[in-house]
JSON list of C-alpha atoms in Angstrom, two decimals:
[
{"chain": "A", "resi": 57, "resn": "MET", "atom": "CA", "xyz": [129.23, 79.96, 104.35]},
{"chain": "A", "resi": 58, "resn": "ALA", "atom": "CA", "xyz": [128.30, 82.17, 101.41]},
{"chain": "A", "resi": 59, "resn": "THR", "atom": "CA", "xyz": [124.71, 82.11, 100.28]},
{"chain": "A", "resi": 60, "resn": "GLN", "atom": "CA", "xyz": [124.22, 80.26, 97.00]},
{"chain": "A", "resi": 61, "resn": "TYR", "atom": "CA", "xyz": [121.88, 81.66, 94.38]},
{"chain": "A", "resi": 62, "resn": "GLN", "atom": "CA", "xyz": [119.69, 80.06, 91.77]},
{"chain": "A", "resi": 63, "resn": "PRO", "atom": "CA", "xyz": [118.63, 81.95, 88.65]},
{"chain": "A", "resi": 64, "resn": "LEU", "atom": "CA", "xyz": [114.87, 82.32, 88.31]},
{"chain": "A", "resi": 65, "resn": "ASP", "atom": "CA", "xyz": [113.08, 80.61, 85.44]},
{"chain": "A", "resi": 66, "resn": "LEU", "atom": "CA", "xyz": [112.23, 84.03, 84.01]},
{"chain": "A", "resi": 67, "resn": "GLU", "atom": "CA", "xyz": [115.86, 84.19, 82.92]},
{"chain": "A", "resi": 68, "resn": "LYS", "atom": "CA", "xyz": [115.16, 81.05, 80.86]},
{"chain": "A", "resi": 69, "resn": "SER", "atom": "CA", "xyz": [118.11, 79.25, 82.44]},
{"chain": "A", "resi": 70, "resn": "SER", "atom": "CA", "xyz": [118.40, 75.52, 81.82]},
{"chain": "A", "resi": 71, "resn": "GLY", "atom": "CA", "xyz": [120.55, 75.00, 84.90]},
{"chain": "A", "resi": 72, "resn": "LEU", "atom": "CA", "xyz": [118.10, 75.63, 87.70]},
{"chain": "A", "resi": 73, "resn": "THR", "atom": "CA", "xyz": [118.96, 74.15, 91.06]},
{"chain": "A", "resi": 74, "resn": "ARG", "atom": "CA", "xyz": [116.31, 71.66, 92.12]},
{"chain": "A", "resi": 75, "resn": "HIS", "atom": "CA", "xyz": [116.79, 71.87, 95.89]},
{"chain": "A", "resi": 76, "resn": "LEU", "atom": "CA", "xyz": [115.66, 74.86, 97.91]},
{"chain": "A", "resi": 77, "resn": "PRO", "atom": "CA", "xyz": [115.62, 75.70, 101.63]},
{"chain": "A", "resi": 78, "resn": "THR", "atom": "CA", "xyz": [113.26, 74.15, 104.15]},
{"chain": "A", "resi": 79, "resn": "LEU", "atom": "CA", "xyz": [109.88, 75.85, 104.04]},
{"chain": "A", "resi": 80, "resn": "SER", "atom": "CA", "xyz": [109.00, 78.26, 106.82]},
{"chain": "A", "resi": 81, "resn": "PRO", "atom": "CA", "xyz": [105.50, 78.26, 108.39]},
{"chain": "A", "resi": 82, "resn": "HIS", "atom": "CA", "xyz": [104.74, 81.26, 106.17]},
{"chain": "A", "resi": 83, "resn": "SER", "atom": "CA", "xyz": [105.68, 79.23, 103.09]},
{"chain": "A", "resi": 84, "resn": "TYR", "atom": "CA", "xyz": [103.60, 76.25, 104.20]},
{"chain": "A", "resi": 85, "resn": "SER", "atom": "CA", "xyz": [100.57, 78.54, 104.44]},
{"chain": "A", "resi": 86, "resn": "LEU", "atom": "CA", "xyz": [101.24, 79.80, 100.94]},
{"chain": "A", "resi": 87, "resn": "LEU", "atom": "CA", "xyz": [101.72, 76.26, 99.69]},
{"chain": "A", "resi": 88, "resn": "ARG", "atom": "CA", "xyz": [98.35, 75.23, 101.14]},
{"chain": "A", "resi": 89, "resn": "LEU", "atom": "CA", "xyz": [96.78, 78.26, 99.49]},
{"chain": "A", "resi": 90, "resn": "ALA", "atom": "CA", "xyz": [98.41, 77.39, 96.17]},
{"chain": "A", "resi": 91, "resn": "LYS", "atom": "CA", "xyz": [97.16, 73.81, 96.50]},
{"chain": "A", "resi": 92, "resn": "ASP", "atom": "CA", "xyz": [93.60, 75.05, 97.06]},
{"chain": "A", "resi": 93, "resn": "VAL", "atom": "CA", "xyz": [93.84, 77.32, 94.01]},
{"chain": "A", "resi": 94, "resn": "VAL", "atom": "CA", "xyz": [95.10, 74.47, 91.83]},
{"chain": "A", "resi": 95, "resn": "LEU", "atom": "CA", "xyz": [92.42, 72.07, 93.08]},
{"chain": "A", "resi": 96, "resn": "LEU", "atom": "CA", "xyz": [89.71, 74.65, 92.48]},
{"chain": "A", "resi": 97, "resn": "SER", "atom": "CA", "xyz": [91.00, 75.39, 89.00]},
{"chain": "A", "resi": 98, "resn": "LEU", "atom": "CA", "xyz": [90.84, 71.66, 88.25]},
{"chain": "A", "resi": 99, "resn": "ALA", "atom": "CA", "xyz": [87.38, 71.27, 89.76]},
{"chain": "A", "resi": 100, "resn": "VAL", "atom": "CA", "xyz": [85.70, 74.12, 87.89]},
{"chain": "A", "resi": 101, "resn": "PRO", "atom": "CA", "xyz": [86.07, 72.60, 84.39]},
{"chain": "A", "resi": 102, "resn": "GLY", "atom": "CA", "xyz": [84.69, 69.31, 85.71]},
{"chain": "A", "resi": 103, "resn": "LEU", "atom": "CA", "xyz": [81.68, 71.05, 87.22]},
{"chain": "A", "resi": 104, "resn": "ILE", "atom": "CA", "xyz": [81.06, 72.92, 83.98]},
{"chain": "A", "resi": 105, "resn": "SER", "atom": "CA", "xyz": [81.19, 69.68, 82.01]},
{"chain": "A", "resi": 106, "resn": "LEU", "atom": "CA", "xyz": [78.49, 68.22, 84.27]},
{"chain": "A", "resi": 107, "resn": "LEU", "atom": "CA", "xyz": [76.20, 71.23, 84.10]},
{"chain": "A", "resi": 108, "resn": "CYS", "atom": "CA", "xyz": [76.77, 72.49, 80.58]},
{"chain": "A", "resi": 109, "resn": "PRO", "atom": "CA", "xyz": [75.19, 70.83, 77.51]},
{"chain": "A", "resi": 110, "resn": "ALA", "atom": "CA", "xyz": [77.76, 69.43, 75.11]},
{"chain": "A", "resi": 111, "resn": "LEU", "atom": "CA", "xyz": [76.93, 71.75, 72.19]},
{"chain": "A", "resi": 112, "resn": "VAL", "atom": "CA", "xyz": [77.00, 74.85, 74.38]},
{"chain": "A", "resi": 113, "resn": "CYS", "atom": "CA", "xyz": [80.26, 73.84, 76.02]},
{"chain": "A", "resi": 114, "resn": "GLU", "atom": "CA", "xyz": [81.80, 73.18, 72.64]},
{"chain": "A", "resi": 115, "resn": "GLY", "atom": "CA", "xyz": [80.93, 76.73, 71.69]},
{"chain": "A", "resi": 116, "resn": "VAL", "atom": "CA", "xyz": [82.42, 78.13, 74.91]},
{"chain": "A", "resi": 117, "resn": "SER", "atom": "CA", "xyz": [85.61, 76.10, 74.48]},
{"chain": "A", "resi": 118, "resn": "SER", "atom": "CA", "xyz": [85.92, 77.21, 70.88]},
{"chain": "A", "resi": 119, "resn": "SER", "atom": "CA", "xyz": [85.45, 80.87, 71.86]},
{"chain": "A", "resi": 120, "resn": "VAL", "atom": "CA", "xyz": [88.13, 80.63, 74.57]},
{"chain": "A", "resi": 121, "resn": "SER", "atom": "CA", "xyz": [90.58, 79.00, 72.15]},
{"chain": "A", "resi": 122, "resn": "THR", "atom": "CA", "xyz": [89.89, 81.67, 69.55]},
{"chain": "A", "resi": 123, "resn": "LEU", "atom": "CA", "xyz": [90.35, 84.43, 72.13]},
{"chain": "A", "resi": 124, "resn": "LYS", "atom": "CA", "xyz": [93.68, 83.00, 73.30]},
{"chain": "A", "resi": 125, "resn": "SER", "atom": "CA", "xyz": [94.99, 82.59, 69.76]},
{"chain": "A", "resi": 126, "resn": "SER", "atom": "CA", "xyz": [93.96, 86.16, 68.90]},
{"chain": "A", "resi": 127, "resn": "VAL", "atom": "CA", "xyz": [95.92, 87.75, 71.77]},
{"chain": "A", "resi": 128, "resn": "ASP", "atom": "CA", "xyz": [99.00, 89.59, 70.51]},
{"chain": "A", "resi": 129, "resn": "PRO", "atom": "CA", "xyz": [101.99, 87.82, 72.14]},
{"chain": "A", "resi": 130, "resn": "THR", "atom": "CA", "xyz": [103.74, 91.19, 72.51]},
{"chain": "A", "resi": 131, "resn": "ILE", "atom": "CA", "xyz": [100.83, 92.86, 74.32]},
{"chain": "A", "resi": 132, "resn": "CYS", "atom": "CA", "xyz": [102.63, 92.72, 77.68]},
{"chain": "A", "resi": 133, "resn": "ASN", "atom": "CA", "xyz": [105.88, 94.21, 76.37]},
{"chain": "A", "resi": 134, "resn": "CYS", "atom": "CA", "xyz": [107.00, 97.70, 77.44]},
{"chain": "A", "resi": 135, "resn": "GLY", "atom": "CA", "xyz": [109.63, 98.81, 74.96]},
{"chain": "A", "resi": 136, "resn": "SER", "atom": "CA", "xyz": [113.32, 98.65, 75.74]},
{"chain": "A", "resi": 137, "resn": "SER", "atom": "CA", "xyz": [114.00, 101.36, 78.32]},
{"chain": "A", "resi": 138, "resn": "VAL", "atom": "CA", "xyz": [112.53, 102.89, 81.46]},
{"chain": "A", "resi": 139, "resn": "ALA", "atom": "CA", "xyz": [111.68, 106.09, 79.58]},
{"chain": "A", "resi": 140, "resn": "GLU", "atom": "CA", "xyz": [109.88, 104.17, 76.85]},
{"chain": "A", "resi": 141, "resn": "ALA", "atom": "CA", "xyz": [108.06, 101.98, 79.38]},
{"chain": "A", "resi": 142, "resn": "LEU", "atom": "CA", "xyz": [106.78, 105.07, 81.21]},
{"chain": "A", "resi": 143, "resn": "SER", "atom": "CA", "xyz": [105.67, 106.66, 77.92]},
{"chain": "A", "resi": 144, "resn": "LEU", "atom": "CA", "xyz": [103.65, 103.50, 77.20]},
{"chain": "A", "resi": 145, "resn": "GLY", "atom": "CA", "xyz": [101.89, 103.70, 80.57]},
{"chain": "A", "resi": 146, "resn": "CYS", "atom": "CA", "xyz": [103.79, 100.75, 82.04]},
{"chain": "A", "resi": 147, "resn": "LYS", "atom": "CA", "xyz": [104.73, 100.26, 85.71]},
{"chain": "A", "resi": 148, "resn": "TYR", "atom": "CA", "xyz": [107.39, 98.11, 87.32]},
{"chain": "A", "resi": 149, "resn": "ASP", "atom": "CA", "xyz": [105.63, 95.03, 88.70]},
{"chain": "A", "resi": 150, "resn": "SER", "atom": "CA", "xyz": [107.61, 93.38, 91.49]},
{"chain": "A", "resi": 151, "resn": "LEU", "atom": "CA", "xyz": [105.65, 90.12, 91.26]},
{"chain": "A", "resi": 152, "resn": "ALA", "atom": "CA", "xyz": [106.69, 89.71, 87.63]},
{"chain": "A", "resi": 153, "resn": "ALA", "atom": "CA", "xyz": [110.12, 91.37, 87.98]},
{"chain": "A", "resi": 154, "resn": "ALA", "atom": "CA", "xyz": [109.16, 93.25, 84.83]},
{"chain": "A", "resi": 155, "resn": "TRP", "atom": "CA", "xyz": [107.64, 96.43, 83.50]},
{"chain": "A", "resi": 156, "resn": "LEU", "atom": "CA", "xyz": [104.03, 95.71, 82.52]},
{"chain": "A", "resi": 157, "resn": "PRO", "atom": "CA", "xyz": [101.18, 97.66, 80.90]},
{"chain": "A", "resi": 158, "resn": "GLU", "atom": "CA", "xyz": [97.85, 97.91, 82.71]},
{"chain": "A", "resi": 159, "resn": "PRO", "atom": "CA", "xyz": [96.12, 95.01, 80.85]},
{"chain": "A", "resi": 160, "resn": "CYS", "atom": "CA", "xyz": [98.80, 92.63, 82.14]},
{"chain": "A", "resi": 161, "resn": "ARG", "atom": "CA", "xyz": [98.89, 93.78, 85.77]},
{"chain": "A", "resi": 162, "resn": "ASP", "atom": "CA", "xyz": [96.90, 92.69, 88.78]},
{"chain": "A", "resi": 163, "resn": "ASP", "atom": "CA", "xyz": [97.84, 95.70, 90.90]},
{"chain": "A", "resi": 164, "resn": "ALA", "atom": "CA", "xyz": [95.86, 94.58, 93.97]},
{"chain": "A", "resi": 165, "resn": "LEU", "atom": "CA", "xyz": [97.59, 91.19, 93.98]},
{"chain": "A", "resi": 166, "resn": "THR", "atom": "CA", "xyz": [101.02, 92.73, 93.46]},
{"chain": "A", "resi": 167, "resn": "ALA", "atom": "CA", "xyz": [100.39, 95.09, 96.39]},
{"chain": "A", "resi": 168, "resn": "GLU", "atom": "CA", "xyz": [99.51, 92.07, 98.54]},
{"chain": "A", "resi": 169, "resn": "PHE", "atom": "CA", "xyz": [102.69, 90.33, 97.34]},
{"chain": "A", "resi": 170, "resn": "GLU", "atom": "CA", "xyz": [104.73, 93.36, 98.37]},
{"chain": "A", "resi": 171, "resn": "ARG", "atom": "CA", "xyz": [103.28, 93.08, 101.90]},
{"chain": "A", "resi": 172, "resn": "SER", "atom": "CA", "xyz": [104.11, 89.36, 102.16]},
{"chain": "A", "resi": 173, "resn": "GLY", "atom": "CA", "xyz": [107.88, 89.65, 102.43]},
{"chain": "A", "resi": 174, "resn": "ASP", "atom": "CA", "xyz": [110.22, 87.94, 104.86]},
{"chain": "A", "resi": 175, "resn": "ALA", "atom": "CA", "xyz": [111.76, 91.20, 106.14]},
{"chain": "A", "resi": 176, "resn": "PRO", "atom": "CA", "xyz": [110.63, 92.49, 109.58]},
{"chain": "A", "resi": 177, "resn": "ASN", "atom": "CA", "xyz": [108.46, 95.20, 107.97]},
{"chain": "A", "resi": 178, "resn": "GLY", "atom": "CA", "xyz": [106.70, 92.68, 105.72]},
{"chain": "A", "resi": 179, "resn": "GLN", "atom": "CA", "xyz": [108.53, 93.88, 102.64]},
{"chain": "A", "resi": 180, "resn": "TRP", "atom": "CA", "xyz": [110.99, 92.04, 100.41]},
{"chain": "A", "resi": 181, "resn": "SER", "atom": "CA", "xyz": [114.71, 92.73, 100.40]},
{"chain": "A", "resi": 182, "resn": "TYR", "atom": "CA", "xyz": [116.57, 93.26, 97.14]},
{"chain": "A", "resi": 183, "resn": "TRP", "atom": "CA", "xyz": [120.30, 93.71, 96.66]},
{"chain": "A", "resi": 184, "resn": "ALA", "atom": "CA", "xyz": [122.47, 94.74, 93.74]},
{"chain": "A", "resi": 185, "resn": "ASP", "atom": "CA", "xyz": [125.31, 92.45, 94.79]},
{"chain": "A", "resi": 186, "resn": "LEU", "atom": "CA", "xyz": [125.94, 88.88, 95.83]},
{"chain": "A", "resi": 187, "resn": "ASN", "atom": "CA", "xyz": [127.13, 89.86, 99.31]},
{"chain": "A", "resi": 188, "resn": "HIS", "atom": "CA", "xyz": [123.99, 91.85, 100.20]},
{"chain": "A", "resi": 189, "resn": "THR", "atom": "CA", "xyz": [125.84, 95.13, 100.80]},
{"chain": "A", "resi": 190, "resn": "GLN", "atom": "CA", "xyz": [123.91, 97.28, 98.30]},
{"chain": "A", "resi": 191, "resn": "GLU", "atom": "CA", "xyz": [120.21, 97.18, 99.18]},
{"chain": "A", "resi": 192, "resn": "LEU", "atom": "CA", "xyz": [117.76, 98.49, 96.58]},
{"chain": "A", "resi": 193, "resn": "SER", "atom": "CA", "xyz": [114.32, 100.04, 96.93]},
{"chain": "A", "resi": 194, "resn": "LEU", "atom": "CA", "xyz": [111.60, 98.98, 94.49]},
{"chain": "A", "resi": 195, "resn": "GLU", "atom": "CA", "xyz": [111.92, 102.31, 92.69]},
{"chain": "A", "resi": 196, "resn": "GLU", "atom": "CA", "xyz": [115.67, 101.83, 92.31]},
{"chain": "A", "resi": 197, "resn": "LEU", "atom": "CA", "xyz": [115.17, 98.24, 91.21]},
{"chain": "A", "resi": 198, "resn": "GLY", "atom": "CA", "xyz": [112.76, 99.16, 88.42]},
{"chain": "A", "resi": 199, "resn": "LYS", "atom": "CA", "xyz": [115.19, 101.72, 87.00]},
{"chain": "A", "resi": 200, "resn": "LYS", "atom": "CA", "xyz": [117.88, 99.03, 86.73]},
{"chain": "A", "resi": 201, "resn": "GLY", "atom": "CA", "xyz": [116.05, 97.73, 83.67]},
{"chain": "A", "resi": 202, "resn": "ASP", "atom": "CA", "xyz": [118.11, 100.15, 81.58]},
{"chain": "A", "resi": 203, "resn": "ASP", "atom": "CA", "xyz": [121.11, 97.88, 82.19]},
{"chain": "A", "resi": 204, "resn": "PRO", "atom": "CA", "xyz": [120.50, 94.55, 80.35]},
{"chain": "A", "resi": 205, "resn": "SER", "atom": "CA", "xyz": [123.35, 92.90, 82.27]},
{"chain": "A", "resi": 206, "resn": "PHE", "atom": "CA", "xyz": [121.98, 93.85, 85.69]},
{"chain": "A", "resi": 207, "resn": "ARG", "atom": "CA", "xyz": [120.86, 91.09, 88.06]},
{"chain": "A", "resi": 208, "resn": "PHE", "atom": "CA", "xyz": [119.30, 91.62, 91.47]},
{"chain": "A", "resi": 209, "resn": "TYR", "atom": "CA", "xyz": [119.59, 89.23, 94.39]},
{"chain": "A", "resi": 210, "resn": "THR", "atom": "CA", "xyz": [116.80, 88.27, 96.76]},
{"chain": "A", "resi": 211, "resn": "THR", "atom": "CA", "xyz": [115.79, 85.44, 99.07]},
{"chain": "A", "resi": 212, "resn": "ALA", "atom": "CA", "xyz": [114.62, 81.92, 98.29]},
{"chain": "A", "resi": 213, "resn": "GLU", "atom": "CA", "xyz": [111.42, 82.82, 100.14]},
{"chain": "A", "resi": 214, "resn": "TRP", "atom": "CA", "xyz": [110.75, 85.50, 97.50]},
{"chain": "A", "resi": 215, "resn": "HIS", "atom": "CA", "xyz": [111.03, 82.84, 94.80]},
{"chain": "A", "resi": 216, "resn": "ARG", "atom": "CA", "xyz": [108.54, 80.52, 96.51]},
{"chain": "A", "resi": 217, "resn": "VAL", "atom": "CA", "xyz": [106.05, 83.30, 97.24]},
{"chain": "A", "resi": 218, "resn": "HIS", "atom": "CA", "xyz": [106.38, 84.57, 93.66]},
{"chain": "A", "resi": 219, "resn": "CYS", "atom": "CA", "xyz": [105.30, 81.13, 92.48]},
{"chain": "A", "resi": 220, "resn": "ALA", "atom": "CA", "xyz": [102.34, 80.91, 94.86]},
{"chain": "A", "resi": 221, "resn": "PHE", "atom": "CA", "xyz": [101.13, 84.40, 93.94]},
{"chain": "A", "resi": 222, "resn": "PHE", "atom": "CA", "xyz": [101.56, 83.83, 90.23]},
{"chain": "A", "resi": 223, "resn": "TRP", "atom": "CA", "xyz": [99.29, 80.80, 90.41]},
{"chain": "A", "resi": 224, "resn": "ARG", "atom": "CA", "xyz": [96.75, 83.09, 92.08]},
{"chain": "A", "resi": 225, "resn": "LYS", "atom": "CA", "xyz": [97.21, 85.65, 89.30]},
{"chain": "A", "resi": 226, "resn": "MET", "atom": "CA", "xyz": [96.53, 82.97, 86.69]},
{"chain": "A", "resi": 227, "resn": "PHE", "atom": "CA", "xyz": [93.36, 81.87, 88.49]},
{"chain": "A", "resi": 228, "resn": "ARG", "atom": "CA", "xyz": [92.15, 85.43, 89.12]},
{"chain": "A", "resi": 229, "resn": "SER", "atom": "CA", "xyz": [92.66, 86.28, 85.45]},
{"chain": "A", "resi": 230, "resn": "HIS", "atom": "CA", "xyz": [89.57, 84.22, 84.58]},
{"chain": "A", "resi": 231, "resn": "ILE", "atom": "CA", "xyz": [87.49, 86.76, 86.49]},
{"chain": "A", "resi": 232, "resn": "SER", "atom": "CA", "xyz": [89.58, 89.94, 86.28]},
{"chain": "A", "resi": 233, "resn": "GLY", "atom": "CA", "xyz": [90.41, 89.63, 82.58]},
{"chain": "A", "resi": 234, "resn": "VAL", "atom": "CA", "xyz": [94.07, 90.40, 83.28]},
{"chain": "A", "resi": 235, "resn": "ILE", "atom": "CA", "xyz": [96.30, 89.07, 80.52]},
{"chain": "A", "resi": 236, "resn": "ILE", "atom": "CA", "xyz": [98.97, 86.66, 81.75]},
{"chain": "A", "resi": 237, "resn": "GLU", "atom": "CA", "xyz": [102.37, 87.37, 80.24]},
{"chain": "A", "resi": 238, "resn": "PRO", "atom": "CA", "xyz": [103.26, 84.74, 77.61]},
{"chain": "A", "resi": 239, "resn": "ARG", "atom": "CA", "xyz": [106.59, 84.00, 79.29]},
{"chain": "A", "resi": 240, "resn": "PHE", "atom": "CA", "xyz": [104.71, 82.75, 82.37]},
{"chain": "A", "resi": 241, "resn": "ASP", "atom": "CA", "xyz": [101.51, 81.51, 80.72]},
{"chain": "A", "resi": 242, "resn": "ASN", "atom": "CA", "xyz": [102.84, 78.05, 79.95]},
{"chain": "A", "resi": 243, "resn": "GLU", "atom": "CA", "xyz": [103.20, 74.62, 81.52]},
{"chain": "A", "resi": 244, "resn": "GLU", "atom": "CA", "xyz": [106.97, 75.01, 81.85]},
{"chain": "A", "resi": 245, "resn": "HIS", "atom": "CA", "xyz": [106.52, 77.78, 84.43]},
{"chain": "A", "resi": 246, "resn": "VAL", "atom": "CA", "xyz": [103.89, 75.73, 86.31]},
{"chain": "A", "resi": 247, "resn": "ILE", "atom": "CA", "xyz": [106.24, 72.73, 86.44]},
{"chain": "A", "resi": 248, "resn": "HIS", "atom": "CA", "xyz": [109.11, 74.95, 87.56]},
{"chain": "A", "resi": 249, "resn": "CYS", "atom": "CA", "xyz": [107.05, 76.49, 90.36]},
{"chain": "A", "resi": 250, "resn": "GLY", "atom": "CA", "xyz": [105.84, 73.07, 91.48]},
{"chain": "A", "resi": 251, "resn": "SER", "atom": "CA", "xyz": [109.48, 72.05, 91.83]},
{"chain": "A", "resi": 252, "resn": "VAL", "atom": "CA", "xyz": [110.31, 75.24, 93.74]},
{"chain": "A", "resi": 253, "resn": "LEU", "atom": "CA", "xyz": [107.50, 74.62, 96.24]},
{"chain": "A", "resi": 254, "resn": "LEU", "atom": "CA", "xyz": [107.91, 70.87, 96.67]},
{"chain": "A", "resi": 255, "resn": "HIS", "atom": "CA", "xyz": [111.67, 70.24, 96.62]},
{"chain": "A", "resi": 256, "resn": "THR", "atom": "CA", "xyz": [113.26, 71.48, 99.82]},
{"chain": "A", "resi": 257, "resn": "ALA", "atom": "CA", "xyz": [116.60, 71.02, 101.55]},
{"chain": "A", "resi": 258, "resn": "VAL", "atom": "CA", "xyz": [118.46, 72.42, 104.53]},
{"chain": "A", "resi": 259, "resn": "ASP", "atom": "CA", "xyz": [120.83, 74.57, 102.47]},
{"chain": "A", "resi": 260, "resn": "ASP", "atom": "CA", "xyz": [120.07, 78.26, 102.00]},
{"chain": "A", "resi": 261, "resn": "LYS", "atom": "CA", "xyz": [119.88, 79.25, 98.35]},
{"chain": "A", "resi": 262, "resn": "GLY", "atom": "CA", "xyz": [118.70, 82.66, 97.31]},
{"chain": "A", "resi": 263, "resn": "ALA", "atom": "CA", "xyz": [117.52, 83.75, 93.89]},
{"chain": "A", "resi": 264, "resn": "ARG", "atom": "CA", "xyz": [118.64, 86.22, 91.25]},
{"chain": "A", "resi": 265, "resn": "ALA", "atom": "CA", "xyz": [116.93, 87.76, 88.24]},
{"chain": "A", "resi": 266, "resn": "GLY", "atom": "CA", "xyz": [117.02, 90.67, 85.85]},
{"chain": "A", "resi": 267, "resn": "VAL", "atom": "CA", "xyz": [114.48, 93.44, 85.24]},
{"chain": "A", "resi": 268, "resn": "SER", "atom": "CA", "xyz": [112.61, 92.86, 82.00]},
{"chain": "A", "resi": 269, "resn": "PHE", "atom": "CA", "xyz": [110.72, 95.04, 79.54]},
{"chain": "A", "resi": 270, "resn": "ARG", "atom": "CA", "xyz": [109.70, 92.08, 77.36]},
{"chain": "A", "resi": 271, "resn": "SER", "atom": "CA", "xyz": [107.26, 89.47, 78.63]},
{"chain": "A", "resi": 272, "resn": "ASP", "atom": "CA", "xyz": [106.59, 87.57, 75.40]}
]
């Protein structure tokens, strides 16, 4: 039976498949980790509200809101071609499936993501075709951004691990100062990833996505 594919949310598709394959032990570990990150992110504001005087906290909240509203929504964009992206100091980020400038990358986390694959060597597998006959290296994959119609194919496990790692990136950004790309820094992506991690089925659906230069 041919593998079925679901488009990733980063393609802004409204027809996402809700059901995904049964989670492997590796995925359950990631899900537990994601749960801990979410619980911690919910607990920290509550702790601050208990320890921080109202007037001071109001000032902190106001400063955070001002900072967020002052961030240029195009700050994570990298032009419209590989050559332009390189000239802007951008790198292909496999976690985001996009070219990103340094302020928007968590290189250490992306490197960990690239070692968390479901292939025997711990890497992720990417293909240029539905039938998995044209395997791509990360370097080759990044260069495919010059073709707006290009879509790569990968495993459902990649999709789940992408979600778990992106939640970590969002949490780590509070300490690292990394800017989260606007296309992922929203509740819609959180809801989507929750569905990816929680809705499972016995069928084997992979995932497909393009290579982006724009992350606004």
